[in-house]
Amino acid sequence: MSGPLSVRLDPRTKLALLFVWALAVLFSPGLPFEAGMMALAVVFGALCGKMRLSIAMFALYCAAMGIAIALAQVNLGIFSTLFNSFFLLVRKVFPCGLLAAIIVSTTQVNEFMSAFSKMRCPREVTIPFAVMMRYVPAIREDWGYIKDAMRMRGVSPTLGGFLRRPGLTVECLYVPLMMSALNVADELSCASVARGIENPAPRTCHLHIEFGIADAAVAVVAAAVLAAAIVLRGLA
Amino acid sequence: MIELCDVTFTYERSAPGRAAGVSRLDLAVPQGSCVLVCGPSGCGKTTVTRLANGLAPAFFPGALSGRVTIDGRDCAQMQSWEVALCVGSVFQNPRTQFFNVDSTGEMAFALESRSTPEEEIRKRVAETVSELGIQHLADRSIFSLSGGEKQRVAFASAWAARPTNLVLDEPTSNLDMQAIMDLRSYVATAKAAGASVLVAEHRLWWLAGIADEIVVMGDGRVTKRLSAQEFASLSAREVRELGLRVRSLNDVAASARVTADSQTRSESAPRADGRAGAGEVFQAETGLDVRDARAGYRKHGVLRGVDLSVRAGEVVALVGRNGAGKSTLSRAICGLAKGSGAFRLFGKEVNERERLARSSMVFQDVNYQLFAESAASEVVFGLPKDRARSVDVEGILSSLGLRDVSGRHPATLSGGQKQRLAVASCVAAGKDVLVFDEPTSGLDLESMRRVASLIRRLADEGRVVLVVTHDLEFIACACDRAVELSEGVVAGSYDVAGGVGAIRRALFVDSQCDDWT
């Protein structure tokens, strides 16, 4: 699931890191700072064994920022507000987005559940969350079948098909997805009850979860970034 | 030890497709033994498993009378998780019983729920993996596993906690032969370790030599109770008269063939393209001809030069191991998979687009291919308006026994009705080639024979019909020929009329499953 170069962190550290990152973006003094945060997220991704994902997202980010800077040089009149707000969104969202993607792809459902249980999070929160984490990737599997079924009925499951007959395409997608979701939700909860998910004892995890040196290092870096964001903003 | 004493259970909400309740049921599964509960669909056998693992009434509300005891404790006094501590469960659909996205985490799930220390969990999971011989399935993403591999992991996750009781509800419905044989050995392992094993099943042959008692149900009651010896001494005909699937694959005979249902045939729908429905005309004609078909994912070749020729009116079973290329070939024939090769339909060369228009698959899970809000509109869904108008919707629906449900939403139909509705849409679109994927998974004898006669009829009307299946009994009932795929090429072709022994060997079934005593 993860590459050869991989540091394992406590899932609680990961969640805290994501929270601090969101705050730091909020306080951030400007583009150079956010670019720095993006670079740090790439380093984090590389350490977690998600090199390709990180580099790809970083390249996309650089390209977007390059275009934004270039467009800022020319006057586009009414369009400039439109472009500015779009690129501001990209600028702010990407550092957190990359981090979230890395965290979700390197943490398993049972790690999250055990961590939540350690944080004394009620099961009413953890179980739906875990089901969501389990269900979202399953949609991709469903999509393969639905796409085939659409093509056999002469409905094109492509962007072009969507633009030609949007209503029909959407219907073809959500009807089978809803049917399958209802079914899956029922059988999944049935299976989890039969495996004792309702047991009130604190959940454990087959993977070791502990606040270690790596977690401490991540915490220090995150705290420093947040502090820097607040201080630099005050200076500016 | 699972005991049901004079148990009556009625579900609170009853809707079509839901399981039937049970009445006045007595059943005991002592330690180290295996009880097989069987009977036609709707006989209440799934409810028996739900009573044993506490899901009824904890998860499926209803009225319960009588006593269900697990290891001597009254189930009514136990919480769902307390029952889960002593009963491990395996369900029918391997896709929907996974809570994790990685296989090892899944096997650890029950142990994690009961707060077992992590070193202990790792030790127990590792022991289970090596005991069941599934090292290759550890630490895998569940999305990379086949259905059979998922079911092996599902069994391991129930067994990792070493429950004193195991409950399996139609565990082989979606499995290929190799996976069934593995499951057989797992159940034997659990039984030998002293577990009480309760299995509800349509497929019986894989439990030969393992099941100690066979309980036949009908309408929520026990209709017959047989020891393994008594069951073995029944004649094949007596087994059939009980409404059961074959007891041993040796009982499967080519003479079991069904004929197209004459009643439905007489009022059979006119072909949408106006061609007559007389089968004889097409008998000699080559419907589908495939030469040197190649296809694959990226660089990995799945089909490596398949040659296949199917007459119109012929039903051909595609058999072979997982990954042999059966589904890729089906998709290539239907114009869904990219690849190379020459495809001819009724003598004319056809490209991907034409194949897509003239052929269709009927999925194992037909829910993916039903889109409309009523059965009647489903039939013509996706057809251009002018063509849709010329379709005799009512005629097609009634020829498939769906006239009474034409106004109903497809989601409210039973599994069999959904399957026939998917077929109805293919008939309306004038498809010449139909490919069925596991059309008989989880079906009892009667439903299986009904599907078999439907498939025969579709072929008799001049279509080319291919069926991807692992069901030998169905092959004997409905198919003319079985084509074995192996490593992406055709490894053999066997006429059903010449006996099913060779097909059985092609399906990789051991002969150890012949002896019930």
mmCIF file with all atom_site columns, C-alpha atoms in Angstrom, chain B residues 374-381 393 397 405-408 421:
data_model
loop_
_atom_site.group_PDB
_atom_site.id
_atom_site.type_symbol
_atom_site.label_atom_id
_atom_site.label_alt_id
_atom_site.label_comp_id
_atom_site.label_asym_id
_atom_site.label_entity_id
_atom_site.label_seq_id
_atom_site.pdbx_PDB_ins_code
_atom_site.Cartn_x
_atom_site.Cartn_y
_atom_site.Cartn_z
_atom_site.occupancy
_atom_site.B_iso_or_equiv
_atom_site.pdbx_formal_charge
_atom_site.auth_seq_id
_atom_site.auth_comp_id
_atom_site.auth_asym_id
_atom_site.auth_atom_id
_atom_site.pdbx_PDB_model_num
ATOM 1  C CA . SER B 1 374 ? -40.953 1.384  -14.621 1.00 0.00 ? 374 SER B CA 1
ATOM 2  C CA . ALA B 1 375 ? -40.569 -2.044 -16.162 1.00 0.00 ? 375 ALA B CA 1
ATOM 3  C CA . ALA B 1 376 ? -42.369 -0.905 -19.314 1.00 0.00 ? 376 ALA B CA 1
ATOM 4  C CA . SER B 1 377 ? -40.110 2.096  -19.884 1.00 0.00 ? 377 SER B CA 1
ATOM 5  C CA . GLU B 1 378 ? -37.068 -0.047 -19.082 1.00 0.00 ? 378 GLU B CA 1
ATOM 6  C CA . VAL B 1 379 ? -37.768 -2.205 -22.138 1.00 0.00 ? 379 VAL B CA 1
ATOM 7  C CA . VAL B 1 380 ? -37.243 0.657  -24.577 1.00 0.00 ? 380 VAL B CA 1
ATOM 8  C CA . PHE B 1 381 ? -34.812 2.698  -22.493 1.00 0.00 ? 381 PHE B CA 1
ATOM 9  C CA . VAL B 1 393 ? -43.513 -3.596 -25.210 1.00 0.00 ? 393 VAL B CA 1
ATOM 10 C CA . LEU B 1 397 ? -43.104 -8.279 -21.263 1.00 0.00 ? 397 LEU B CA 1
ATOM 11 C CA . VAL B 1 405 ? -45.359 -5.864 -13.192 1.00 0.00 ? 405 VAL B CA 1
ATOM 12 C CA . SER B 1 406 ? -45.091 -3.561 -16.214 1.00 0.00 ? 406 SER B CA 1
ATOM 13 C CA . GLY B 1 407 ? -45.913 -0.506 -14.112 1.00 0.00 ? 407 GLY B CA 1
ATOM 14 C CA . ARG B 1 408 ? -43.647 -1.363 -11.189 1.00 0.00 ? 408 ARG B CA 1
ATOM 15 C CA . LEU B 1 421 ? -36.420 -7.468 -17.501 1.00 0.00 ? 421 LEU B CA 1
#
